[in-house]
Coordinates of C-alpha atoms in Angstrom, one line a residue:
Chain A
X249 CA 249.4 172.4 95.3
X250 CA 250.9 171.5 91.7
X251 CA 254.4 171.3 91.9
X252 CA 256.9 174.0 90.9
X253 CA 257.7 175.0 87.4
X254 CA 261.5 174.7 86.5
X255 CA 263.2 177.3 84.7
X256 CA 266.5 176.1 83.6
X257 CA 268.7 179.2 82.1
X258 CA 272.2 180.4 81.3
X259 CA 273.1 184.0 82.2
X260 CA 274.5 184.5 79.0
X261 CA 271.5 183.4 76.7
X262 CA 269.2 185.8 74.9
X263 CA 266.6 183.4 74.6
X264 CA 266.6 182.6 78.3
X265 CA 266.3 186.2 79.2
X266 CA 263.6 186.5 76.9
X267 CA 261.4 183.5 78.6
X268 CA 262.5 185.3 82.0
X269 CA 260.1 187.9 80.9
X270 CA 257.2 185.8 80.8
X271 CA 257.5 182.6 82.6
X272 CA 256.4 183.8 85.7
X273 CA 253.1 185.6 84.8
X274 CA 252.4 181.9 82.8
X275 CA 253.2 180.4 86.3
X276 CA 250.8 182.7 87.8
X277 CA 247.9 182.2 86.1
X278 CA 248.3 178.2 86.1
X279 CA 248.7 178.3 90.0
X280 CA 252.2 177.2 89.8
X281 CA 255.4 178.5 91.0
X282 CA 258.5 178.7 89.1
X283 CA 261.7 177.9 90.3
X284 CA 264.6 179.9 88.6
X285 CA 267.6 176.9 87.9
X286 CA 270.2 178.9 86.3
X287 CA 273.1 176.8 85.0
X288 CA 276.2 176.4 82.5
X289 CA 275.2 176.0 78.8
X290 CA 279.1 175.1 78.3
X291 CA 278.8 172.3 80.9
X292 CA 276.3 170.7 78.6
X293 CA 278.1 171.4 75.2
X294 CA 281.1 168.8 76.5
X295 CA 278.1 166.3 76.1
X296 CA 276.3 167.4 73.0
X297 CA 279.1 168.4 71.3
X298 CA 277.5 171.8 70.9
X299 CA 279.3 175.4 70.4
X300 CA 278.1 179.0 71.2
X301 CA 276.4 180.3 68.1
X302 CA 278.6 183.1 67.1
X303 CA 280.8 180.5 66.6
X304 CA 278.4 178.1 64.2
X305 CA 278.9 179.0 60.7
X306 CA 275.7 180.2 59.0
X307 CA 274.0 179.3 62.4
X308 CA 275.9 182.2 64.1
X309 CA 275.4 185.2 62.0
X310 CA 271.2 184.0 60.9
X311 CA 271.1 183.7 65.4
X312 CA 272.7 187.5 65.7
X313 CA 269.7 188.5 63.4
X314 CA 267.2 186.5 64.8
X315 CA 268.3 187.6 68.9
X316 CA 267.4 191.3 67.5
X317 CA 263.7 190.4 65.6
X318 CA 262.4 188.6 68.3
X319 CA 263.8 190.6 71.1
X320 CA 261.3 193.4 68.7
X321 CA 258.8 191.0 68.1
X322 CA 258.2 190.0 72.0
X323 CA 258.5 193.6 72.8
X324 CA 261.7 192.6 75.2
X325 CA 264.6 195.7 75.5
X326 CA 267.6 194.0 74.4
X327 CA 270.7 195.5 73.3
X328 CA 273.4 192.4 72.1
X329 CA 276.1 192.6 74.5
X330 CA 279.6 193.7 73.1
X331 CA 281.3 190.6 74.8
X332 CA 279.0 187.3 73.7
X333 CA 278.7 184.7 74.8
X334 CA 280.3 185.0 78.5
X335 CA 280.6 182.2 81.4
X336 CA 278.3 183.4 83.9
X337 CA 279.5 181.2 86.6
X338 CA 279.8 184.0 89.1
X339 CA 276.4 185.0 88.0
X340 CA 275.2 181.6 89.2
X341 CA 277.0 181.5 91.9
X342 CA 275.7 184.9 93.4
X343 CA 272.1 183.7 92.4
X344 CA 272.8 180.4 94.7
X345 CA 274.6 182.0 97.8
X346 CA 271.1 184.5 98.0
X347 CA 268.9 181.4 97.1
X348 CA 269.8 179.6 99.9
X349 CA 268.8 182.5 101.9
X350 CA 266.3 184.3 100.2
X351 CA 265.2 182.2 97.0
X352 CA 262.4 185.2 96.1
X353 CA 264.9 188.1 96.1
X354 CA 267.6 185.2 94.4
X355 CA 265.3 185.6 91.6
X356 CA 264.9 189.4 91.5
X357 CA 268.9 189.7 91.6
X358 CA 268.8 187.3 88.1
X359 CA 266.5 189.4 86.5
X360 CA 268.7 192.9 87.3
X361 CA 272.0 190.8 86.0
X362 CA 270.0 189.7 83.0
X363 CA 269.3 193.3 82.3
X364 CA 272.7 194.4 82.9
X365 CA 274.6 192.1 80.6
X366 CA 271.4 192.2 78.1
X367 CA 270.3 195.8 78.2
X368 CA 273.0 197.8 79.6
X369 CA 275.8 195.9 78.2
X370 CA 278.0 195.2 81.4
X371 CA 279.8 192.3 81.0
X372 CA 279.0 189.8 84.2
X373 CA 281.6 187.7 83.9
X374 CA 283.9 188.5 85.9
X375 CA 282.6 188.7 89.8
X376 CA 283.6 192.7 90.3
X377 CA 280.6 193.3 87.6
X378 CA 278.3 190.7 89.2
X379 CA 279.3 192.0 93.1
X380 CA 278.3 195.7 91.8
X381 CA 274.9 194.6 89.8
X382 CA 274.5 193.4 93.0
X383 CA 275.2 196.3 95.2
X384 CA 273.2 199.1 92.9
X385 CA 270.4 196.0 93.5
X386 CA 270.8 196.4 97.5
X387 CA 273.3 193.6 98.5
X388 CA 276.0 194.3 100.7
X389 CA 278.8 194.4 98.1
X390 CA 281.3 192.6 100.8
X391 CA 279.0 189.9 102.1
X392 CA 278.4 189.7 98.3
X393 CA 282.0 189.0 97.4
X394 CA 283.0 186.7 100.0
X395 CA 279.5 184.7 99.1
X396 CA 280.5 184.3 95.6
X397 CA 283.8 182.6 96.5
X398 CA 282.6 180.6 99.5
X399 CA 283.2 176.9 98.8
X400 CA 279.4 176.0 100.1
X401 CA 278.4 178.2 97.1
X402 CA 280.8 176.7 94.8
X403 CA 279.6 173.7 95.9
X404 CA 275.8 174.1 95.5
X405 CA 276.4 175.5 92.3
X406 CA 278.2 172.3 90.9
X407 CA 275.2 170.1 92.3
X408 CA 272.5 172.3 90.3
X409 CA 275.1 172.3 87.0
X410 CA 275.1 168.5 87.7
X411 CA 271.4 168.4 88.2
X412 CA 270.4 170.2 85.2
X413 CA 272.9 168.0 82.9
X414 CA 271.5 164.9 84.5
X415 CA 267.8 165.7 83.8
X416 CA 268.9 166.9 80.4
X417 CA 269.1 170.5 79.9
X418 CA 271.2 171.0 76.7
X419 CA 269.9 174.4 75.7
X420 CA 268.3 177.8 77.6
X421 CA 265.5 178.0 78.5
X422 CA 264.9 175.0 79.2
X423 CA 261.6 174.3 80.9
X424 CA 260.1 171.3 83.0
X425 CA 256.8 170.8 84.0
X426 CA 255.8 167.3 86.0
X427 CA 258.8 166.3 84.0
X428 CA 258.3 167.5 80.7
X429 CA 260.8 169.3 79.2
X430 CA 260.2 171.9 76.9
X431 CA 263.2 173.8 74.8
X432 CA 263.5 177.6 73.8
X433 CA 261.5 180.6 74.0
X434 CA 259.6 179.3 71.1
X435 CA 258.3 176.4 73.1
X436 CA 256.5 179.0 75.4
X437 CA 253.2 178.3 73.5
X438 CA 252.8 175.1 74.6
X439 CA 254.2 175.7 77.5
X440 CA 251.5 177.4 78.0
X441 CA 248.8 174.4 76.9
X442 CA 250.8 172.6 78.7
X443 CA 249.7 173.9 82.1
X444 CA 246.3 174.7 81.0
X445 CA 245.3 171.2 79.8
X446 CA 247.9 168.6 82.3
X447 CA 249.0 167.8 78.7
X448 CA 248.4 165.9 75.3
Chain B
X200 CA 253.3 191.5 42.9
X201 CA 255.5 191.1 45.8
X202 CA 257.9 188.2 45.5
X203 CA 257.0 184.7 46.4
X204 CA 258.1 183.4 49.6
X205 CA 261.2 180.9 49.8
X206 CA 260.2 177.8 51.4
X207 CA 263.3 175.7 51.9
X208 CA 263.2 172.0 53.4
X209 CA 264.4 168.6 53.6
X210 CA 261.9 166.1 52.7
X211 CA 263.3 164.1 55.9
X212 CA 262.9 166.8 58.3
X213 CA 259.8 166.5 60.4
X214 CA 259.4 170.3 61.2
X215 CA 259.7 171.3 57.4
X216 CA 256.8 168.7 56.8
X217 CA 255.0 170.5 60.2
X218 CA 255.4 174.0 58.3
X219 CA 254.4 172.6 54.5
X220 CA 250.8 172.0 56.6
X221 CA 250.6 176.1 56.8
X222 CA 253.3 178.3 55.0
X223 CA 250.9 178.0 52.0
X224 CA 247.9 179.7 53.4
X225 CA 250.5 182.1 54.8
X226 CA 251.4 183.5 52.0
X227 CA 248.1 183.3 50.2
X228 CA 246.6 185.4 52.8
X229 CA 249.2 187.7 52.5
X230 CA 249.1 187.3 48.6
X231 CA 252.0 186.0 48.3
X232 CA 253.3 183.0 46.2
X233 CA 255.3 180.4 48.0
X234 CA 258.2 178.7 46.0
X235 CA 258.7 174.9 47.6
X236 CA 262.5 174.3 47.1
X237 CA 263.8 171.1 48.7
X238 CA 267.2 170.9 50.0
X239 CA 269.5 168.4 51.4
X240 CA 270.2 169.4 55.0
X241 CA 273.2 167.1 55.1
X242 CA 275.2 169.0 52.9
X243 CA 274.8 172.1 54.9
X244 CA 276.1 170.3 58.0
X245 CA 279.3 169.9 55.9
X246 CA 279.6 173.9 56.9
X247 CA 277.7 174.2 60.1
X248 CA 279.5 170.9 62.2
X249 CA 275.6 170.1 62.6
X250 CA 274.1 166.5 62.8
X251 CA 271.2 164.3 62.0
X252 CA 269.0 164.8 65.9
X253 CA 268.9 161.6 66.9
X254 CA 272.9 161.2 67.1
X255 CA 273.4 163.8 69.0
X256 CA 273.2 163.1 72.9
X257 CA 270.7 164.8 75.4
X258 CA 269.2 166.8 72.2
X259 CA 268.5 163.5 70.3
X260 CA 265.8 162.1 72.6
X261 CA 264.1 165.5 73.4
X262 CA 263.5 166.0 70.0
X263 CA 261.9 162.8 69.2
X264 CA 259.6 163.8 72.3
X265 CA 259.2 167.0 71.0
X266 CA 258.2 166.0 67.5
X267 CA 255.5 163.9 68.3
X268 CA 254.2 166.4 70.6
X269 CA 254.4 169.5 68.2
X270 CA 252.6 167.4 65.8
X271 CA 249.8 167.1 68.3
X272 CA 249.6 170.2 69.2
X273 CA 249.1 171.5 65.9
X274 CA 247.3 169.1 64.6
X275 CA 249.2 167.6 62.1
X276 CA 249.1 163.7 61.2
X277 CA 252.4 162.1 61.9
X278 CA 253.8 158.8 62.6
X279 CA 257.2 158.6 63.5
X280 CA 259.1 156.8 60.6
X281 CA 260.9 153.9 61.4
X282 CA 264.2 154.5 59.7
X283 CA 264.7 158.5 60.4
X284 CA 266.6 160.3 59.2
X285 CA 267.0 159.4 55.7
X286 CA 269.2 160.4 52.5
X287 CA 266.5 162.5 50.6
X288 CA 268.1 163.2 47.0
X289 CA 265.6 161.2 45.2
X290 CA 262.8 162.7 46.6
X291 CA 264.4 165.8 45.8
X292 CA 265.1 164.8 41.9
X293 CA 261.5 163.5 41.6
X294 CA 260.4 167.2 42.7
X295 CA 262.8 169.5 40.6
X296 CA 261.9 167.3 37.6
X297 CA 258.7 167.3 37.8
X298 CA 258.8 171.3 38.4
X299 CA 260.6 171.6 35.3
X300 CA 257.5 171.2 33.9
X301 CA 254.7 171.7 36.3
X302 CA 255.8 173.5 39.4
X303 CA 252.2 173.4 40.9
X304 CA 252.0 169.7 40.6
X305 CA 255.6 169.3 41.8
X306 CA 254.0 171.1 45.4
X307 CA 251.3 168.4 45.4
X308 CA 253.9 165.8 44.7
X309 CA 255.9 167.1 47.4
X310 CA 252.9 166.9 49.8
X311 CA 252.5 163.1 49.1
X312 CA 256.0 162.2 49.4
X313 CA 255.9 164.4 53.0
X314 CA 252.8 161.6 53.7
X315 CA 254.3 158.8 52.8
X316 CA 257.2 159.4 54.7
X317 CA 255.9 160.8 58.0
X318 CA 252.5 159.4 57.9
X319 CA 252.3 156.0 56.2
X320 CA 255.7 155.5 57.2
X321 CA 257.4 154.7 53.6
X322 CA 260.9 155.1 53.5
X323 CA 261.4 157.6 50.8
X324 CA 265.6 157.1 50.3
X325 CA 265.5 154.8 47.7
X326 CA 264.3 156.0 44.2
X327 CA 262.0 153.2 43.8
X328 CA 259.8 153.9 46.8
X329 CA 259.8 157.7 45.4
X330 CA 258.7 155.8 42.3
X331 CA 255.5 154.2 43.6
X332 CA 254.5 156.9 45.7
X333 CA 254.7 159.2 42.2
X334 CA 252.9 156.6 40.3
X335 CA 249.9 156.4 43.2
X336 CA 250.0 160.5 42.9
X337 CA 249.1 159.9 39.2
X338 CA 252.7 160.2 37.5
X339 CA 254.2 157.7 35.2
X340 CA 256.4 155.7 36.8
X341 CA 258.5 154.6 33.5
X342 CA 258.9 158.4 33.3
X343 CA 259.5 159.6 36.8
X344 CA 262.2 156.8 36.8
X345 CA 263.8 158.1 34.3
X346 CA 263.5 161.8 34.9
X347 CA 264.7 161.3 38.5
X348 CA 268.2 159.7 37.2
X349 CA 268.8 161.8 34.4
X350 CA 271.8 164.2 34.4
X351 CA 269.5 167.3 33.5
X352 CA 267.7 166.7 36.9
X353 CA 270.8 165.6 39.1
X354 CA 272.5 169.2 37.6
X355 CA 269.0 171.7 38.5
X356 CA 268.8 169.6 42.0
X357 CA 272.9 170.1 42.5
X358 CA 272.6 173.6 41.9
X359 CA 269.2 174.3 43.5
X360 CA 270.9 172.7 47.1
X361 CA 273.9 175.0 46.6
X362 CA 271.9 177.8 46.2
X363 CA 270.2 177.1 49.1
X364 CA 273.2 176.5 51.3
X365 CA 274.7 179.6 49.3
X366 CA 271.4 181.7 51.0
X367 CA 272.4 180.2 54.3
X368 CA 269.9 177.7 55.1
X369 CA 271.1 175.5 57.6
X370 CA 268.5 173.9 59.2
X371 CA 265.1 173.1 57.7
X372 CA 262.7 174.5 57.2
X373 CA 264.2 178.1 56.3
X374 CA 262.2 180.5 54.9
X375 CA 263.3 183.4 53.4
X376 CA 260.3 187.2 53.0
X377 CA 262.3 189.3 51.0
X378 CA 265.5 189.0 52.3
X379 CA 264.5 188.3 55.9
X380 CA 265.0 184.8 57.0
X381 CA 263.6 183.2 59.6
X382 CA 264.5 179.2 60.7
X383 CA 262.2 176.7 62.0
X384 CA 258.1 175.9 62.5
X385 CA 258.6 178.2 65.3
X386 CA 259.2 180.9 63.4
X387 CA 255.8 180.7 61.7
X388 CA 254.0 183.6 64.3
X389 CA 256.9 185.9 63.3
X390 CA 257.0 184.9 59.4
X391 CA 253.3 185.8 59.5
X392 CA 253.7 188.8 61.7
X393 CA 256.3 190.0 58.7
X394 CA 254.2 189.5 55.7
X395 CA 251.5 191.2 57.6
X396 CA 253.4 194.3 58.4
X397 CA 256.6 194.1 56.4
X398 CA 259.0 193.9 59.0
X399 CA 260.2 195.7 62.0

């Protein structure tokens, strides 16, 4: 069996919601699994010195534009969120208390608070958003709550932040296979060659 | 006629040289003219914060990676130049002189100083290297030599880089459909998407 497909993301990145749509299917057919690594794009900007793009001068406002086309152009719904970017800590760490219990239904849960902050503009930073995404998604809203803020889920979370600085994730997506690492939704192409040929 | 096609790069930027391979038969297909216009990315940076890849941690090394293996998979001939990035304001001045008075052969010009720099590894900064790879192209070098430092040519390339900046290209290569611009070799499924349909 190949070895897993990792799918570094931030809760908060267009791009890596867009790659969520596909990712798995390209998995899929390659006989691979994927392994959903969300993490904190603003962990990595203390290293690279980057900045959220609304904030980039003419990098911000030709982003804004560009989130829109290719949400059009991969046939994605998208609707920007009112409040962008956001830290999407609690987001992580209600994807890591479920993954260490259920990683297959972990995943599902990212997907429904991808499309809440990126369709139906709720804003999942704060943990009473990401506790009810949650509950309309099945959770028990109290076992939810008290998961988020457990210290073993704090503290998982900081070792996958730490691992996804360490094996150099500086953007979302950000995708390893076999250990190597492909950036951006734009990268899915070869992502794709990737798997079908072992590589070039 | 529709309007020609902006094609805005930096003759040091590796993924401006990847799209100069294709944004021609682009817009020929599409019947569209494509206008070369060289820019100097480092004056945009001035605005954006941004800096030459290689300085900048985590990001540096994944693009070198990356370049080599975008090149492959499109099948594009590159060598990774030994002294990278470089200033490329004489490179620039060679080509807006020479288009002056033959914007066709300014292209082709464009194309060898593109080779010499990412394929037989000639560093392109200085004027003199931009010299001898004119006068191999079939240019006289007394003439390019001079054209390259006179004030006529520094003026048309000043003004030509502020309009691009002024546009909002801030990366390279940036290429604007009526209007609609779209940043990066990446882009090139969605630029061709655009001149096929219009826009969506």
């Amino acid at each position: 069996m190949p070895s897993p497909i990792d799918f570094y993301f931030d809760f908060s990145s267009p791009y890596g919601y867009f790659a969520s749509h596909k990712i798995d299917a390209l998995g899929s057919k390659h006989g691979r699994e994927v392994k959903w690594r969300p993490f904190l794009l603003g962990v990595a900007f203390k290293t690279t010195g980057g900045a959220p793009l609304p904030s980039i001068p003419m990098k911000g406002p030709y982003h804004l534009r560009d989130m829109l086309r290719t949400a059009k152009y991969l046939g994605v719904s998208y609707r920007h969120p009112s409040v962008f970017p956001i830290s999407s800590v609690s987001a992580c760490r209600a994807f890591y208390w479920l993954d260490a219990k259920d990683p297959k239904r972990a995943k599902e849960l990212a997907r429904a608070l991808y499309r809440a902050y990126f369709v139906d503009n709720v804003d999942i930073s704060g943990a009473d958003n990401v506790v009810s995404v949650g509950a309309k998604f099945g959770l028990n809203a109290d076992e939810l709550r008290t998961g988020i803020s457990d210290q073993a889920t704090k503290d998982r979370t900081k070792t996958e932040v730490d691992g996804a600085i360490a094996i150099g994730a500086f953007g979302s997506p950000y995708i390893v296979i076999d250990g190597e690492p492909f950036w951006g939704s734009d990268r899915l192409d070869q992502v794709e060659k990737w798997l079908a040929t072992g590589g070039w």
